[in-house]
Amino acid sequence: MTRRLCSLPRQPAPCFAPGLTAERLGALLAGRRMWVNGTVLHYYFYDDVCAASVIPVPGTGELRRVPWAGGEAQRDAVRACFREWQGLGIGVTFAEVGDRHEAELRIGFQTGGGSWSAVGREALSVGRGERTMNLGWDVTWPGEHATVLHVIGHALGMAHEHQSPYAGLHWDDEAVYAELAGPPNFWNRETTDTNVLHTLEAGEASGSVWDPHSIMTFPFGPGLVLEPEQYRGGLRPSGAPSPADKEFVLRWYPPADPAAPAALVPFRSAPLGLGPGEQADFTVEPPETRDYTVGTFGDADTVLVVFEERDGEPRFLAGHDDGGAPDNAAVRVRLVKGRRYVVRVRLYSTWGSGETAVMCW
């Protein structure tokens, strides 16, 4: 019997500038979802009964609220999986917070809402009141540890491994549609295409060799894969991060060098949907007094200016924007706990997807 599977929504294809080489396109695809190494990813569990989805009750015309909160045993199961990924020695770390506004990863447990996650930095484009991850069934059940590990893999930027172009899987499409249309997944054809049958671009794959044991590979029973012959009996991943999974995350997130500066610790981040020539103000309230780097990252040329807010008026602190070509996407500045600051960002031009975010560390 097919297990419950993680379901990612279809995402629009990224738009890149014309004339880029294949190597450059591959690099853009490979890195667009990955975090900056050293990032502390703050995660938050919804526990407020007011946070809920309103869904129709089939055949009644009525609506009902399904809360996003989960029990302590559910949360403990997720915490254990964060620790397991952390135990691989990766340079990204996880920290639980009690305020959703301080969390890059916001986790709900909406029953019947499926299990899914924003992939890597896609989480920055999700509204602060919305989930970036949902676990739609009881993850304390036997075998569901692998589900949580898989979903956190997405949060780290990993794609579905069975969709790798290097897998060479020839599916019996109609058999796959029929299998996943039934219980326990009840997927339509578009969801099955997006999560199983669609083949990723080479730059989106985790490596140049397919790993059938990856935690990011779905388990399947017999009769769905036609070729290679050895997988006609099904796909049976190990249920834990494989050696190739570990190699992938350590390539992107190597452990910190003790002699290097302090790790990247974003205490606030926000995506910017700006067009060339547009600007936005971003508010910062530092949790401690110290020197911070305030900057942007993403597929854009930007400059920024940092102001301290005094009596409702901005007072210049650092950076500059003289209207010329961008020459600084980050500044070093001392920020004082309890004071309020404004970061003004101007976008000059975009390349790749055009996404950018402001972070302070």
Short mmCIF file of C-alpha atoms in Angstrom, two decimals:
data_model
loop_
_atom_site.label_atom_id
_atom_site.label_comp_id
_atom_site.label_asym_id
_atom_site.label_seq_id
_atom_site.Cartn_x
_atom_site.Cartn_y
_atom_site.Cartn_z
CA MET A 1 0.00 0.00 0.00
CA THR A 2 1.30 3.46 -0.88
CA ARG A 3 2.25 5.63 2.08
CA ARG A 4 1.11 9.17 2.63
CA LEU A 5 3.45 11.36 0.61
CA CYS A 6 4.70 14.93 0.81
CA SER A 7 3.03 17.17 -1.78
CA LEU A 8 4.69 20.35 -3.01
CA PRO A 9 2.63 22.98 -4.86
CA ARG A 10 3.52 23.79 -8.45
CA GLN A 11 5.91 26.74 -8.62
CA PRO A 12 6.29 29.06 -11.61
CA ALA A 13 9.39 28.43 -13.68
CA PRO A 14 12.17 30.92 -12.83
CA CYS A 15 12.83 33.66 -15.40
CA PHE A 16 16.46 34.31 -16.25
CA ALA A 17 18.07 36.98 -18.39
CA PRO A 18 18.74 35.93 -22.00
CA GLY A 19 22.24 35.08 -23.14
CA LEU A 20 23.45 33.32 -19.96
CA THR A 21 25.76 30.36 -20.46
CA ALA A 22 24.61 26.86 -19.53
CA GLU A 23 27.06 26.90 -16.61
CA ARG A 24 25.64 30.18 -15.30
CA LEU A 25 22.07 28.95 -15.67
CA GLY A 26 22.98 25.78 -13.81
CA ALA A 27 24.54 27.77 -10.99
CA LEU A 28 21.46 29.99 -10.70
CA LEU A 29 19.14 26.99 -10.59
CA ALA A 30 21.31 25.19 -8.06
CA GLY A 31 21.66 28.10 -5.66
CA ARG A 32 18.39 30.00 -5.87
CA ARG A 33 16.74 28.03 -3.06
CA MET A 34 19.74 27.47 -0.79
CA TRP A 35 20.34 29.49 2.37
CA VAL A 36 23.53 31.38 3.08
CA ASN A 37 25.78 29.03 5.02
CA GLY A 38 25.89 29.83 8.71
CA THR A 39 22.26 30.93 8.79
CA VAL A 40 20.30 30.21 11.95
CA LEU A 41 16.87 29.07 10.81
CA HIS A 42 14.34 29.96 13.46
CA TYR A 43 11.29 27.72 13.58
CA TYR A 44 7.92 28.29 15.23
CA PHE A 45 5.04 25.93 16.00
CA TYR A 46 1.52 27.34 15.70
CA ASP A 47 -0.21 26.78 19.04
CA ASP A 48 -3.00 29.37 18.87
CA VAL A 49 -6.50 28.01 18.23
CA CYS A 50 -7.19 31.15 16.18
CA ALA A 51 -4.67 30.04 13.55
CA ALA A 52 -6.71 27.78 11.31
CA SER A 53 -7.86 27.04 7.79
CA VAL A 54 -11.52 27.33 6.84
CA ILE A 55 -12.51 24.52 4.49
CA PRO A 56 -15.82 23.32 3.01
CA VAL A 57 -17.55 20.24 4.42
CA PRO A 58 -18.22 17.98 1.42
CA GLY A 59 -21.88 17.66 0.45
CA THR A 60 -23.17 20.16 3.03
CA GLY A 61 -22.33 23.63 1.73
CA GLU A 62 -21.01 24.41 5.21
CA LEU A 63 -17.56 25.49 6.33
CA ARG A 64 -15.45 24.31 9.23
CA ARG A 65 -12.26 25.54 10.85
CA VAL A 66 -9.29 23.18 11.02
CA PRO A 67 -6.64 24.46 13.45
CA TRP A 68 -2.95 24.56 12.65
CA ALA A 69 -1.85 23.73 16.18
CA GLY A 70 -0.43 20.33 17.06
CA GLY A 71 0.12 18.51 20.34
CA GLU A 72 3.37 18.39 22.27
CA ALA A 73 4.14 14.86 21.04
CA GLN A 74 3.86 16.11 17.45
CA ARG A 75 6.17 19.02 18.18
CA ASP A 76 8.67 16.74 19.91
CA ALA A 77 8.74 14.50 16.83
CA VAL A 78 9.66 17.49 14.68
CA ARG A 79 12.26 18.75 17.15
CA ALA A 80 13.92 15.33 17.05
CA CYS A 81 14.17 15.53 13.25
CA PHE A 82 15.70 19.00 13.36
CA ARG A 83 18.30 17.56 15.76
CA GLU A 84 18.96 14.67 13.39
CA TRP A 85 19.70 17.00 10.47
CA GLN A 86 21.80 19.16 12.81
CA GLY A 87 23.69 16.06 13.89
CA LEU A 88 25.12 15.70 10.39
CA GLY A 89 27.39 18.64 11.25
CA ILE A 90 25.89 21.11 8.78
CA GLY A 91 26.72 24.82 8.96
CA VAL A 92 23.05 25.83 9.13
CA THR A 93 21.56 25.63 12.62
CA PHE A 94 17.98 25.50 13.91
CA ALA A 95 16.52 27.43 16.83
CA GLU A 96 12.95 27.29 18.13
CA VAL A 97 11.28 30.64 18.84
CA GLY A 98 7.95 31.56 20.40
CA ASP A 99 7.11 34.44 18.04
CA ARG A 100 6.11 33.62 14.48
CA HIS A 101 7.36 37.03 13.32
CA GLU A 102 10.90 35.98 14.26
CA ALA A 103 10.72 32.64 12.41
CA GLU A 104 11.80 31.82 8.89
CA LEU A 105 10.10 28.41 9.25
CA ARG A 106 6.52 28.41 10.58
CA ILE A 107 5.09 24.95 11.17
CA GLY A 108 1.46 23.89 11.29
CA PHE A 109 -0.28 20.56 11.85
CA GLN A 110 -3.50 21.04 9.88
CA THR A 111 -5.12 17.61 9.73
CA GLY A 112 -5.99 16.67 6.17
CA GLY A 113 -3.92 19.56 4.78
CA GLY A 114 -1.15 17.31 3.48
CA SER A 115 2.52 17.44 4.37
CA TRP A 116 4.58 20.01 2.50
CA SER A 117 7.18 22.72 2.90
CA ALA A 118 8.47 25.78 1.12
CA VAL A 119 11.76 24.76 -0.50
CA GLY A 120 14.72 26.60 1.01
CA ARG A 121 14.62 30.38 0.59
CA GLU A 122 11.11 30.19 -0.90
CA ALA A 123 10.08 30.49 2.76
CA LEU A 124 11.08 34.17 2.67
CA SER A 125 8.33 34.93 0.17
CA VAL A 126 5.59 33.48 2.41
CA GLY A 127 3.57 36.01 4.41
CA ARG A 128 4.57 36.28 8.07
CA GLY A 129 1.14 35.06 9.20
CA GLU A 130 1.26 31.98 6.99
CA ARG A 131 2.78 28.54 7.34
CA THR A 132 5.93 27.61 5.47
CA MET A 133 5.46 23.96 6.45
CA ASN A 134 2.53 21.70 7.29
CA LEU A 135 2.40 18.17 8.65
CA GLY A 136 -1.09 16.94 7.85
CA TRP A 137 -1.21 13.67 9.77
CA ASP A 138 0.06 12.30 13.07
CA VAL A 139 3.84 12.21 12.67
CA THR A 140 4.22 10.21 15.90
CA TRP A 141 2.93 7.11 14.06
CA PRO A 142 5.48 4.40 13.15
CA GLY A 143 7.32 5.24 9.95
CA GLU A 144 6.44 8.94 9.97
CA HIS A 145 9.85 9.99 11.27
CA ALA A 146 10.97 9.71 7.65
CA THR A 147 8.17 12.05 6.54
CA VAL A 148 9.36 14.79 8.88
CA LEU A 149 13.00 14.33 7.85
CA HIS A 150 11.90 14.58 4.20
CA VAL A 151 9.92 17.78 4.76
CA ILE A 152 12.80 19.41 6.66
CA GLY A 153 15.02 18.42 3.74
CA HIS A 154 12.80 20.60 1.56
CA ALA A 155 13.20 23.47 4.07
CA LEU A 156 16.97 23.12 3.62
CA GLY A 157 16.54 23.52 -0.15
CA MET A 158 16.45 19.88 -1.30
CA ALA A 159 14.21 18.73 -4.16
CA HIS A 160 12.52 15.36 -4.72
CA GLU A 161 15.29 12.92 -5.59
CA HIS A 162 13.06 10.56 -7.60
CA GLN A 163 12.51 13.48 -10.02
CA SER A 164 16.23 13.82 -10.74
CA PRO A 165 17.07 13.83 -14.47
CA TYR A 166 19.83 11.35 -13.61
CA ALA A 167 17.38 8.77 -12.23
CA GLY A 168 16.42 7.53 -15.68
CA LEU A 169 13.07 6.34 -14.34
CA HIS A 170 10.48 5.39 -16.96
CA TRP A 171 7.13 5.45 -15.19
CA ASP A 172 3.88 3.76 -16.11
CA ASP A 173 2.15 7.14 -16.01
CA GLU A 174 -1.43 5.89 -15.88
CA ALA A 175 -0.60 3.41 -13.15
CA VAL A 176 1.00 6.20 -11.11
CA TYR A 177 -2.02 8.47 -11.60
CA ALA A 178 -4.35 5.66 -10.50
CA GLU A 179 -2.24 4.72 -7.48
CA LEU A 180 -2.00 8.26 -6.13
CA ALA A 181 -5.61 9.17 -6.91
CA GLY A 182 -6.70 6.62 -4.30
CA PRO A 183 -6.20 6.51 -0.54
CA PRO A 184 -4.37 7.75 1.40
CA ASN A 185 -3.19 10.60 -0.91
CA PHE A 186 -6.16 11.38 -3.22
CA TRP A 187 -3.96 13.40 -5.59
CA ASN A 188 -5.22 14.83 -8.86
CA ARG A 189 -3.14 14.46 -12.01
CA GLU A 190 -1.52 17.89 -11.68
CA THR A 191 -0.27 17.11 -8.16
CA THR A 192 1.11 13.77 -9.36
CA ASP A 193 2.82 15.46 -12.31
CA THR A 194 4.38 18.11 -10.04
CA ASN A 195 5.62 15.70 -7.37
CA VAL A 196 6.45 12.53 -9.30
CA LEU A 197 6.35 12.52 -13.11
CA HIS A 198 7.89 15.92 -13.85
CA THR A 199 11.67 15.71 -14.34
CA LEU A 200 13.80 18.41 -12.73
CA GLU A 201 16.35 20.50 -14.56
CA ALA A 202 19.91 19.31 -14.03
CA GLY A 203 20.74 22.35 -11.89
CA GLU A 204 17.88 21.59 -9.50
CA ALA A 205 19.04 18.04 -8.76
CA SER A 206 21.01 17.23 -5.62
CA GLY A 207 23.83 15.64 -7.59
CA SER A 208 24.89 14.24 -10.93
CA VAL A 209 24.19 10.67 -9.77
CA TRP A 210 20.74 9.52 -8.68
CA ASP A 211 20.44 8.28 -5.10
CA PRO A 212 17.54 5.81 -4.69
CA HIS A 213 18.25 5.65 -0.93
CA SER A 214 17.87 9.42 -0.40
CA ILE A 215 15.43 10.66 2.25
CA MET A 216 14.08 12.81 -0.60
CA THR A 217 13.04 9.75 -2.66
CA PHE A 218 9.40 8.64 -2.33
CA PRO A 219 8.71 5.01 -1.41
CA PHE A 220 6.63 3.20 -4.06
CA GLY A 221 5.30 -0.31 -4.43
CA PRO A 222 5.68 -2.55 -7.48
CA GLY A 223 4.13 -1.91 -10.89
CA LEU A 224 4.78 1.83 -11.23
CA VAL A 225 8.33 1.92 -12.64
CA LEU A 226 8.85 0.23 -16.01
CA GLU A 227 12.57 0.91 -16.37
CA PRO A 228 15.23 0.37 -15.08
CA GLU A 229 14.20 -3.22 -14.52
CA GLN A 230 15.70 -3.36 -11.03
CA TYR A 231 13.07 -0.88 -9.79
CA ARG A 232 10.01 -2.61 -11.20
CA GLY A 233 9.50 -4.06 -7.76
CA GLY A 234 9.32 -0.58 -6.23
CA LEU A 235 11.43 2.14 -4.65
CA ARG A 236 12.42 1.61 -1.03
CA PRO A 237 14.52 4.48 0.35
CA SER A 238 16.20 3.99 3.69
CA GLY A 239 14.00 6.37 5.72
CA ALA A 240 16.99 8.42 6.92
CA PRO A 241 19.41 10.88 5.32
CA SER A 242 21.67 8.79 3.08
CA PRO A 243 25.44 9.28 2.66
CA ALA A 244 24.69 11.20 -0.58
CA ASP A 245 22.18 13.41 1.27
CA LYS A 246 24.85 14.19 3.84
CA GLU A 247 27.38 14.95 1.10
CA PHE A 248 24.90 17.33 -0.56
CA VAL A 249 24.02 19.36 2.55
CA LEU A 250 27.64 19.53 3.68
CA ARG A 251 28.65 20.80 0.24
CA TRP A 252 26.21 23.70 0.58
CA TYR A 253 26.45 24.07 4.36
CA PRO A 254 29.96 23.11 5.50
CA PRO A 255 30.61 23.31 9.25
CA ALA A 256 31.81 26.65 10.53
CA ASP A 257 35.53 27.28 10.82
CA PRO A 258 36.22 28.07 14.52
CA ALA A 259 38.67 30.77 13.38
CA ALA A 260 36.08 32.42 11.13
CA PRO A 261 33.81 35.30 12.19
CA ALA A 262 30.58 34.51 14.02
CA ALA A 263 27.96 32.57 12.09
CA LEU A 264 25.24 34.33 10.20
CA VAL A 265 22.37 34.93 12.62
CA PRO A 266 19.50 36.73 10.94
CA PHE A 267 17.24 38.17 13.63
CA ARG A 268 14.91 39.56 10.98
CA SER A 269 14.57 38.94 7.28
CA ALA A 270 12.09 39.90 4.62
CA PRO A 271 11.65 39.32 0.90
CA LEU A 272 11.45 42.35 -1.36
CA GLY A 273 9.26 42.33 -4.44
CA LEU A 274 10.86 45.37 -6.04
CA GLY A 275 11.28 46.37 -9.64
CA PRO A 276 14.40 48.17 -10.95
CA GLY A 277 14.57 51.70 -9.54
CA GLU A 278 12.10 50.97 -6.73
CA GLN A 279 12.93 51.14 -3.03
CA ALA A 280 11.53 49.86 0.26
CA ASP A 281 12.05 50.57 3.94
CA PHE A 282 12.72 47.70 6.31
CA THR A 283 12.43 48.04 10.10
CA VAL A 284 15.01 46.51 12.44
CA GLU A 285 14.79 46.19 16.24
CA PRO A 286 18.02 44.49 17.43
CA PRO A 287 17.77 41.86 20.19
CA GLU A 288 21.18 42.84 21.57
CA THR A 289 23.66 45.69 21.33
CA ARG A 290 26.59 44.85 19.04
CA ASP A 291 28.03 45.37 15.58
CA TYR A 292 25.84 43.89 12.85
CA THR A 293 26.21 43.36 9.15
CA VAL A 294 23.10 44.61 7.38
CA GLY A 295 22.82 43.47 3.81
CA THR A 296 20.91 41.87 1.00
CA PHE A 297 21.23 38.60 -0.81
CA GLY A 298 19.51 37.21 -3.85
CA ASP A 299 19.42 37.69 -7.58
CA ALA A 300 19.62 41.49 -7.69
CA ASP A 301 21.93 44.52 -7.68
CA THR A 302 21.03 46.66 -4.67
CA VAL A 303 22.33 49.39 -2.42
CA LEU A 304 21.15 50.22 1.07
CA VAL A 305 21.22 52.96 3.67
CA VAL A 306 20.77 52.43 7.42
CA PHE A 307 19.00 55.07 9.53
CA GLU A 308 18.35 55.30 13.26
CA GLU A 309 14.84 56.43 14.11
CA ARG A 310 14.95 59.35 16.56
CA ASP A 311 11.75 61.15 17.57
CA GLY A 312 10.03 59.67 14.56
CA GLU A 313 12.68 60.97 12.16
CA PRO A 314 15.43 58.95 10.41
CA ARG A 315 19.04 59.86 11.22
CA PHE A 316 21.67 58.61 8.75
CA LEU A 317 24.04 55.95 10.11
CA ALA A 318 25.71 54.07 7.25
CA GLY A 319 25.64 53.26 3.55
CA HIS A 320 24.89 55.55 0.66
CA ASP A 321 22.88 55.78 -2.54
CA ASP A 322 24.13 58.56 -4.77
CA GLY A 323 22.16 57.43 -7.81
CA GLY A 324 25.15 55.79 -9.46
CA ALA A 325 25.92 52.15 -9.98
CA PRO A 326 25.40 49.91 -6.96
CA ASP A 327 28.60 49.45 -5.01
CA ASN A 328 27.49 48.20 -1.61
CA ALA A 329 25.00 45.48 -0.78
CA ALA A 330 26.06 45.29 2.88
CA VAL A 331 27.28 47.63 5.61
CA ARG A 332 28.74 47.08 9.07
CA VAL A 333 27.03 49.17 11.74
CA ARG A 334 26.59 49.21 15.53
CA LEU A 335 22.96 48.76 16.57
CA VAL A 336 21.66 49.28 20.11
CA LYS A 337 19.06 47.07 21.75
CA GLY A 338 15.81 48.93 22.40
CA ARG A 339 16.29 51.38 19.52
CA ARG A 340 14.55 51.24 16.19
CA TYR A 341 16.32 51.34 12.83
CA VAL A 342 15.27 51.61 9.21
CA VAL A 343 17.08 49.98 6.31
CA ARG A 344 16.26 51.60 2.97
CA VAL A 345 16.93 49.35 -0.02
CA ARG A 346 16.98 50.45 -3.64
CA LEU A 347 16.96 47.89 -6.44
CA TYR A 348 19.00 48.81 -9.51
CA SER A 349 18.71 45.76 -11.69
CA THR A 350 17.85 42.08 -11.46
CA TRP A 351 19.39 38.98 -12.88
CA GLY A 352 18.17 35.44 -12.46
CA SER A 353 14.82 35.36 -10.67
CA GLY A 354 15.10 38.92 -9.34
CA GLU A 355 14.38 37.78 -5.78
CA THR A 356 16.20 39.53 -2.95
CA ALA A 357 15.90 39.65 0.83
CA VAL A 358 17.18 41.88 3.61
CA MET A 359 18.96 40.21 6.51
CA CYS A 360 20.84 41.36 9.60
CA TRP A 361 23.45 39.27 11.38
#
